Amino acid sequence: MKSNTMILHTAALLIMPLQLMFSIFLLFRGHDEPGGGFIGGLVASGAFVLYAFAFGAEATRRLLRVGPRDLLAAGLLMGLASTLPAFFSGQPMLTAHWWDLPLPGEAYLKLSTPLIFDIGVYLAVLGTIMTFVVGLMESEE
Amino acid sequence: MLLAVLSGFLLAIAAPFLHRVAGKYIGWVLALLPASLAVYFSTFLSQVQDGPVLLEYQWLPGLDISLNFLVDGLSLTFALLISGIGTFILIYAGSYLAGHKYLARFYVIMLSFMASMLGLVLSDNLITLFVFWELTSITSYMLIGFNHEDLDARKCALQGLFVTVAGGLALMAGLIMLAIMTGSYSLAEILASSEPLHQHVFYTGAVLCILAGTFTKSAQVPFHFWLPNAMAAPTPVSAFLHSATMVKAGVYLMARLNPSLGEGELWSLMLMGFGAATMFTGAWLAFGSTGIKKILAYSTVMALGTLTMLIGVGTELAMTAFICFLVAHSLYKGALFMLAGALDHETGTKDITLMGGLRKSMPATATIAAFAALSLAGLPPLFGFIAKELMLEALIDAPVWSGVLLFVTVASAMLIVGVAGLVAIKPFFGAKGDTPKTPHEAPFGMLIGPAVLTIIALVFGLLPFIPENALLTAAVASVYGSPVDFYLALWHGINAPLMLSAASLVVGLLLFKAWPRIQPTLYAINYAGGRVGPEAGYFKFMEWITVVASWQTRMLQNGVLGIYMLVMVAVTFGLAGYTMLDQYGVHFTLNLADSHFYEWGIALLLVASAAFASGTHSRLGSVASMGVLGFGVALTFILFSAPDLGITQLLVETLTVILLVLVLFKLPEFVNLSTPFQRYRDLAVAIFGGVVITLMILAVLDIQYFESISSYYVENSAPLAYGRNIVNVILVDFRALDTLGEIFVLALAALGVFSMLKLKAEDQHKP
């Protein structure tokens, strides 16, 4: 399935990058403000679904570069990877670890295992929905 | 220690890359790991003399799951056998499978298997032990079915998996009962507790379940059939599986739990009965086979039976014999299997009737095989002799069934002497056989393992005080439950065990002489027996499972989605409603005074869209009105200041509508197929569900049984988890384990949908 309207093509090309940026914004601010990996992942899938509607499943696959199921696997691995720092320091599983990276100009980047975990959730959600959508669209062709 | 156990998994990940670098020396390179592990484990030798060492890591304290490791005589014996024999197996496999296109894959599975086995014998926590137990089942499945292009190998692998995993389920139940009885999941605590378990209500259940697990794993009668079939694996796998790992896992667990469960009569009688039956069956079938690997496999069954029986006897002497026989068997069985692989590799056949006179072309193989077979037959001066003498002595002194056990054991010993002749004399002496390949000596990599193992068996036999002082005393103490005084010696003077040994030697050699004549008869008997034996039962059972599966699919899964929904709603809300009325009754206090007009507006919108969705005749219309419903719910979340939920609901609704639209294209025209009766029935169930959920929500608002935990999250979110968004902090920090589980469920759902779509696509491609 692929749409041939120019409006959708143009709109998709303009909106999609914004949506992806917004999804990453949501992901990173999630710990303090509404947002987070789950919501971010949903927004990002929205972006790719829009693209898929405009240009078809094949083009979306090319854009993603990796298969949707690989995204899913990467998400699960990230989730598991976030348990490793606690594992190697002999703490109970999923004990959070925090690292503050100083940035130029008084700012700090808050890096943490919950963030890694949240990125895993983001990727898992994105991978799941893209598996559904790409699979459904391809089964039509 | 944690790193030592996990290093096998880590190296497994790196193995394919190492294979590219190391090329044909890969076996030697990878063998460095088990070799260094063996050295590491031997540093514990002096510590375990003073009692068990517990290395603690509370991994999931909330769930009683720890990565504690218990190092005592027994687990150290096993760890040393696994890493020691593992070293030679890896070297051997490099040579045996040289140039195999999946050699890298082989090492990945092999190393994971070894690591799982180490984890199994060293774990202190019952849950962790069980996980490692199942990992050995899964990795061995992949090893047995390694030649996956061969239908037979796949079948045999699946058979092993079914039998061991079915037992594993029972084992899990048994371990949980054990934990309930003792109040602890820690083996160290269970073993230290002095409560008499055999008077507990759960004792019988726990013993039966645990034994179902260990008997299937350790191939006891009537589950022995999977083990010889596991010969479909490449020889290095067989050698490892039979000597130090997999099948010994069941024996390990029985020995491990013996101090706790061994006081009950049920335990000892079951172990003695099944052990003795297995021992004789194994010896009998070994003597009737012609394939060298099959012969060895059945002799392993014999050994496993012997070990089980010795645990069942349970005296100090029996435990000493158990440990000695365990070590002796691992040494000679590892060696013999590797030699059998060498024979197979160099002659091109496994059939010993085709082999003969090979000592000229394969002198080194012949020499090592002769010594290893001496240990198998239980002859001096090898360690196998010491083990056999101890065993006979223990059986003479056995508290119950002494005569029967002794009789069966001597009969098996006679057969095993004959078997030893089959593996060590038949291929190498006599007239030159007619083998498919022209035989020549096996390469160095295939001989070093058997040679070293046999030399160790020889040294242990000649100087038995070396293993005794280093480890065996501690090992016997941990199996028996308290320290045991014993000393090992090759020569005990002329006594009853020696006479029995001599008798079995003479009869065994006579049997060997007669073998060419009686073998066809034996084979015919065993073949006829096999048609009614346990393996036939296994196939019957598998057929029966398919029949039941298709029957229950016809009965329950009729494919009408409407019925599925009806049943689910009726059952769920029926049960939930019953429980609620039964336990709490109907409660509600409705206070509508502080409600706002826009809340009424949203409520109206929700009701209207739901009504429209159920009444409309257009699919698109119902999808859209369901969307409206969802957005209404999202609005409610936002009104009651739950922005995260609101956003998520909005996004999920949007994506659901998109997915539905994608599916909508494929559906046929909307037609009303249901009769009026069906429609009223559906309506009744739907209203019932709605009423129940409404009453439940009202009840939840009204009654509070526990103090709400939300204040804890509100207070601690920022100070403990450095986040102000409580919802997100709960998801990724406080309750991250739940989320981890959820994303795995998500992944499973995605894979399910994917395979369904894929399956359908393939169906359509078929002509």
Coordinates of C-alpha atoms in Angstrom, one line a residue, chain B residues 291-652:
Chain B
G291 CA 27.8 -49.9 17.6
I292 CA 30.7 -48.8 19.7
K293 CA 29.0 -45.6 20.8
K294 CA 25.8 -47.4 21.7
I295 CA 27.8 -49.9 23.7
L296 CA 29.4 -47.1 25.7
A297 CA 26.1 -45.2 26.0
Y298 CA 24.4 -48.2 27.6
S299 CA 27.4 -48.7 29.9
T300 CA 26.8 -45.1 31.0
V301 CA 23.2 -46.1 31.8
M302 CA 24.7 -48.9 33.9
A303 CA 27.0 -46.5 35.7
L304 CA 24.2 -44.0 36.4
G305 CA 22.1 -46.8 37.9
T306 CA 25.0 -47.8 40.1
L307 CA 25.5 -44.3 41.3
T308 CA 21.8 -43.9 42.1
M309 CA 21.7 -47.2 43.9
L310 CA 24.7 -46.3 46.0
I311 CA 23.1 -43.0 47.1
G312 CA 20.0 -45.1 48.0
V313 CA 22.0 -47.5 50.2
G314 CA 23.2 -44.4 52.0
T315 CA 25.8 -45.9 54.4
E316 CA 29.2 -44.3 55.0
L317 CA 30.8 -47.0 52.8
A318 CA 28.2 -46.6 50.1
M319 CA 28.9 -42.8 50.0
T320 CA 32.6 -43.4 49.7
A321 CA 32.0 -45.9 46.9
F322 CA 29.7 -43.4 45.3
I323 CA 32.3 -40.6 45.1
C324 CA 35.0 -43.0 44.0
F325 CA 32.8 -44.6 41.3
L326 CA 31.7 -41.1 40.2
V327 CA 35.3 -40.0 39.6
A328 CA 36.4 -43.3 38.1
H329 CA 33.5 -43.4 35.7
S330 CA 34.0 -39.8 34.5
L331 CA 37.7 -40.5 33.8
Y332 CA 37.3 -43.8 31.9
K333 CA 34.1 -42.9 30.1
G334 CA 35.5 -39.6 28.9
A335 CA 38.6 -41.4 27.6
L336 CA 36.7 -44.3 26.0
F337 CA 34.2 -42.1 24.2
M338 CA 37.0 -39.9 22.8
L339 CA 38.7 -43.1 21.6
A340 CA 35.5 -44.4 20.1
G341 CA 35.3 -41.2 18.2
A342 CA 38.9 -41.6 17.0
L343 CA 38.0 -45.2 15.8
D344 CA 35.0 -43.9 14.0
H345 CA 36.9 -41.1 12.5
E346 CA 39.8 -43.2 11.3
T347 CA 37.9 -46.4 10.2
G348 CA 34.7 -44.8 8.9
T349 CA 32.4 -47.1 10.9
K350 CA 31.0 -47.4 14.4
D351 CA 30.2 -51.1 14.1
I352 CA 32.6 -53.2 16.1
T353 CA 31.8 -56.3 14.1
L354 CA 33.6 -54.7 11.2
M355 CA 36.7 -53.8 13.3
G356 CA 39.6 -56.0 14.1
G357 CA 43.4 -56.1 14.3
L358 CA 43.6 -52.4 14.6
R359 CA 46.4 -52.4 17.1
K360 CA 49.0 -52.5 14.3
S361 CA 47.7 -49.4 12.6
M362 CA 46.6 -47.5 15.7
P363 CA 49.0 -48.6 18.4
A364 CA 48.6 -45.5 20.7
T365 CA 44.8 -45.7 20.5
A366 CA 44.9 -49.4 21.3
T367 CA 47.2 -48.9 24.4
I368 CA 45.1 -46.1 25.9
A369 CA 41.9 -48.0 25.2
A370 CA 43.3 -51.1 27.0
F371 CA 44.0 -49.1 30.2
A372 CA 40.7 -47.2 30.1
A373 CA 38.8 -50.5 29.6
L374 CA 40.6 -52.0 32.7
S375 CA 39.1 -49.2 34.7
L376 CA 35.7 -49.9 33.1
A377 CA 35.9 -53.6 34.0
G378 CA 37.1 -52.7 37.5
L379 CA 40.5 -54.3 37.3
P380 CA 43.7 -53.3 39.1
P381 CA 45.7 -51.2 39.1
L382 CA 43.2 -48.6 38.0
F383 CA 41.0 -46.4 40.0
G384 CA 37.9 -48.2 38.7
F385 CA 39.1 -51.3 40.7
I386 CA 39.1 -49.4 44.0
A387 CA 35.6 -48.0 43.3
K388 CA 34.3 -51.5 42.4
E389 CA 35.7 -53.1 45.5
L390 CA 34.3 -50.4 47.7
M391 CA 30.9 -50.8 46.0
L392 CA 30.8 -54.5 46.6
E393 CA 31.9 -54.1 50.2
A394 CA 29.1 -51.4 50.7
L395 CA 26.5 -53.7 49.2
I396 CA 27.5 -56.6 51.5
D397 CA 27.0 -54.3 54.4
A398 CA 23.8 -52.7 53.0
P399 CA 21.1 -52.4 55.7
V400 CA 18.2 -53.7 53.4
W401 CA 18.0 -55.7 50.3
S402 CA 21.7 -56.6 50.6
G403 CA 21.4 -60.0 48.9
V404 CA 19.3 -58.8 45.9
L405 CA 21.4 -55.7 45.2
L406 CA 24.6 -57.8 45.4
F407 CA 23.2 -60.4 43.0
V408 CA 22.2 -57.8 40.5
T409 CA 25.4 -55.9 40.8
V410 CA 27.6 -59.0 40.3
A411 CA 25.5 -60.0 37.3
S412 CA 25.9 -56.5 35.8
A413 CA 29.6 -56.5 36.6
M414 CA 30.0 -59.8 34.6
L415 CA 28.3 -58.2 31.6
I416 CA 30.4 -55.1 32.0
V417 CA 33.6 -57.1 31.9
G418 CA 32.3 -58.5 28.7
V419 CA 31.6 -55.0 27.4
A420 CA 35.1 -53.9 28.3
G421 CA 36.3 -56.7 26.2
L422 CA 34.1 -55.5 23.3
V423 CA 35.6 -52.0 23.4
A424 CA 39.2 -52.8 24.1
I425 CA 39.9 -56.3 22.7
K426 CA 37.5 -56.8 19.8
P427 CA 38.5 -53.8 17.6
F428 CA 42.2 -54.1 18.2
F429 CA 43.0 -57.8 18.2
G430 CA 42.2 -60.8 16.0
A431 CA 41.9 -60.8 12.3
K432 CA 42.0 -57.6 10.4
G433 CA 38.6 -56.2 9.9
D434 CA 37.0 -54.9 6.7
T435 CA 36.6 -51.1 7.4
P436 CA 35.3 -48.5 5.0
K437 CA 38.4 -46.4 5.4
T438 CA 42.0 -47.6 5.6
P439 CA 42.8 -47.0 9.3
H440 CA 45.8 -45.0 10.5
E441 CA 46.7 -43.5 13.8
A442 CA 44.5 -40.7 15.2
P443 CA 45.9 -37.2 15.4
F444 CA 47.6 -35.9 18.5
G445 CA 44.7 -33.6 19.4
M446 CA 42.4 -36.6 19.6
L447 CA 44.7 -38.7 21.7
I448 CA 45.9 -36.2 24.4
G449 CA 42.6 -36.1 26.2
P450 CA 42.1 -39.9 26.6
A451 CA 45.8 -40.3 27.4
V452 CA 45.7 -37.8 30.2
L453 CA 42.5 -39.0 31.7
T454 CA 43.7 -42.6 31.7
I455 CA 47.0 -41.6 33.3
I456 CA 45.1 -39.8 36.0
A457 CA 43.0 -43.0 36.6
L458 CA 46.2 -45.0 36.8
V459 CA 47.8 -42.6 39.2
F460 CA 44.7 -42.5 41.4
G461 CA 44.6 -46.2 41.4
L462 CA 48.3 -46.7 42.3
L463 CA 48.4 -43.8 44.8
P464 CA 44.9 -43.5 46.1
F465 CA 45.8 -41.3 49.0
I466 CA 46.4 -38.4 46.5
P467 CA 42.7 -37.8 45.6
E468 CA 41.6 -39.0 49.0
N469 CA 43.5 -36.3 50.9
A470 CA 42.9 -33.6 48.3
L471 CA 39.2 -33.8 47.8
L472 CA 37.4 -37.1 48.3
T473 CA 37.2 -36.9 52.1
A474 CA 35.5 -33.6 51.8
A475 CA 33.2 -34.8 49.0
V476 CA 32.1 -37.9 50.9
A477 CA 31.4 -35.7 54.0
S478 CA 29.2 -33.4 52.0
V479 CA 27.2 -36.3 50.5
Y480 CA 26.9 -38.2 53.8
G481 CA 26.1 -35.1 55.8
S482 CA 28.9 -35.5 58.3
P483 CA 32.6 -36.3 58.1
V484 CA 33.4 -39.9 57.3
D485 CA 36.6 -41.8 58.2
F486 CA 37.9 -44.0 55.4
Y487 CA 41.1 -44.8 53.6
L488 CA 41.5 -46.0 50.1
A489 CA 43.9 -48.8 49.0
L490 CA 44.4 -51.0 46.0
W491 CA 45.0 -54.1 48.1
H492 CA 42.6 -55.0 50.9
G493 CA 43.7 -58.6 51.2
I494 CA 41.7 -61.6 50.1
N495 CA 38.1 -60.9 51.1
A496 CA 34.6 -61.3 49.8
P497 CA 34.6 -58.3 47.3
L498 CA 37.8 -59.6 45.8
M499 CA 36.4 -63.0 45.3
L500 CA 33.2 -61.6 43.7
S501 CA 35.4 -59.4 41.4
A502 CA 37.4 -62.5 40.3
A503 CA 34.3 -64.4 39.6
S504 CA 32.8 -61.6 37.6
L505 CA 36.1 -61.3 35.7
V506 CA 36.1 -65.0 34.7
V507 CA 32.4 -65.1 33.7
G508 CA 32.8 -61.8 31.9
L509 CA 35.6 -63.1 29.8
L510 CA 33.7 -66.2 29.0
L511 CA 30.8 -64.0 27.9
F512 CA 33.1 -62.0 25.7
K513 CA 34.4 -65.2 24.1
A514 CA 30.8 -66.3 23.4
W515 CA 29.7 -62.9 22.2
P516 CA 30.0 -63.5 18.4
R517 CA 27.7 -66.4 18.8
I518 CA 25.1 -65.1 21.3
Q519 CA 25.0 -61.5 20.0
P520 CA 22.4 -62.0 17.3
T521 CA 20.1 -63.7 19.8
L522 CA 20.6 -60.9 22.3
Y523 CA 19.9 -58.4 19.6
A524 CA 16.7 -60.2 18.6
I525 CA 15.5 -60.3 22.2
N526 CA 16.3 -56.6 22.7
Y527 CA 14.6 -55.7 19.4
A528 CA 11.4 -57.5 20.4
G529 CA 11.6 -56.0 23.9
G530 CA 12.0 -52.5 22.4
R531 CA 8.7 -52.8 20.7
V532 CA 6.9 -53.0 24.0
G533 CA 9.4 -51.1 26.1
P534 CA 9.4 -47.6 27.4
E535 CA 10.5 -46.0 24.2
A536 CA 7.5 -47.4 22.4
G537 CA 5.5 -45.9 25.3
Y538 CA 7.1 -42.6 24.6
F539 CA 6.0 -42.6 21.0
K540 CA 2.5 -43.7 22.0
F541 CA 2.4 -40.8 24.4
M542 CA 3.6 -38.3 21.8
E543 CA 0.9 -39.5 19.4
W544 CA -1.7 -39.2 22.1
I545 CA -0.6 -35.6 22.8
T546 CA -1.3 -34.8 19.1
V547 CA -4.7 -36.4 19.2
V548 CA -5.6 -34.6 22.4
A549 CA -4.3 -31.3 21.0
S550 CA -6.4 -31.6 17.8
W551 CA -9.5 -32.7 19.8
Q552 CA -9.2 -29.7 22.2
T553 CA -8.6 -27.4 19.3
R554 CA -11.8 -28.6 17.7
M555 CA -13.7 -28.2 20.9
L556 CA -12.3 -24.9 22.2
Q557 CA -10.8 -23.1 19.3
N558 CA -13.6 -22.8 16.8
G559 CA -12.2 -19.7 15.2
V560 CA -15.2 -17.4 15.8
L561 CA -13.8 -14.3 17.4
G562 CA -17.3 -13.3 18.8
I563 CA -17.5 -16.6 20.7
Y564 CA -14.0 -16.1 22.2
M565 CA -14.9 -12.6 23.4
L566 CA -18.2 -13.9 24.8
V567 CA -16.5 -16.7 26.8
M568 CA -13.7 -14.4 28.0
V569 CA -16.1 -11.7 29.2
A570 CA -18.6 -14.1 30.7
V571 CA -15.9 -16.1 32.6
T572 CA -13.8 -13.1 33.8
F573 CA -16.6 -11.0 35.0
G574 CA -18.6 -13.9 36.3
L575 CA -15.7 -15.0 38.5
A576 CA -14.7 -11.5 39.5
G577 CA -18.3 -10.5 40.2
Y578 CA -18.9 -13.6 42.3
T579 CA -15.7 -13.0 44.3
M580 CA -16.7 -9.4 44.9
L581 CA -20.2 -10.2 46.0
D582 CA -19.0 -13.0 48.1
Q583 CA -16.2 -11.2 49.8
Y584 CA -17.2 -7.6 50.0
G585 CA -20.8 -7.2 48.9
V586 CA -22.0 -4.1 47.1
H587 CA -20.7 -0.8 48.4
F588 CA -21.0 2.6 47.0
T589 CA -21.4 6.1 48.1
L590 CA -21.9 8.4 45.1
N591 CA -21.2 12.0 45.7
L592 CA -22.0 14.0 42.6
A593 CA -22.0 17.4 44.3
D594 CA -18.4 18.4 43.3
S595 CA -18.7 17.2 39.7
H596 CA -18.3 19.8 36.9
F597 CA -20.4 20.2 33.8
Y598 CA -17.5 19.3 31.5
E599 CA -17.1 16.0 33.2
W600 CA -20.7 15.3 32.4
G601 CA -20.0 16.3 28.9
I602 CA -17.2 13.7 28.6
A603 CA -19.3 11.0 30.2
L604 CA -22.0 11.7 27.7
L605 CA -19.6 11.6 24.8
L606 CA -18.2 8.2 26.1
V607 CA -21.7 6.7 26.4
A608 CA -22.8 8.0 23.0
S609 CA -19.8 6.7 21.1
A610 CA -20.0 3.3 22.8
A611 CA -23.7 3.1 21.8
F612 CA -22.9 4.2 18.3
A613 CA -20.1 1.7 17.9
S614 CA -22.4 -1.2 18.9
G615 CA -25.2 -0.1 16.7
T616 CA -23.6 1.0 13.4
H617 CA -23.5 -1.1 10.3
S618 CA -20.3 0.4 8.9
R619 CA -16.9 -0.9 10.0
L620 CA -15.2 2.4 9.5
G621 CA -17.9 4.0 11.6
S622 CA -17.4 1.6 14.5
V623 CA -13.6 2.0 14.3
A624 CA -13.9 5.7 14.4
S625 CA -16.4 5.8 17.3
M626 CA -14.2 3.4 19.2
G627 CA -11.5 6.0 18.6
V628 CA -13.7 8.7 20.0
L629 CA -14.2 6.5 23.0
G630 CA -10.5 6.2 23.5
F631 CA -9.9 9.9 23.2
G632 CA -12.7 10.5 25.7
V633 CA -10.8 8.3 28.2
A634 CA -7.6 10.2 27.4
L635 CA -9.4 13.5 28.2
T636 CA -10.6 12.0 31.5
F637 CA -7.0 11.2 32.4
I638 CA -5.9 14.7 31.5
L639 CA -8.7 16.3 33.6
F640 CA -7.7 14.3 36.6
S641 CA -4.0 15.4 36.2
A642 CA -2.4 12.2 34.8
P643 CA -0.8 13.7 31.7
D644 CA 1.5 10.7 31.1
L645 CA -1.5 8.4 31.0
G646 CA -3.4 10.8 28.8
I647 CA -0.6 11.2 26.3
T648 CA -0.1 7.4 26.1
Q649 CA -3.8 6.8 25.7
L650 CA -4.0 9.3 22.9
L651 CA -1.0 7.8 21.1
V652 CA -2.2 4.2 21.5

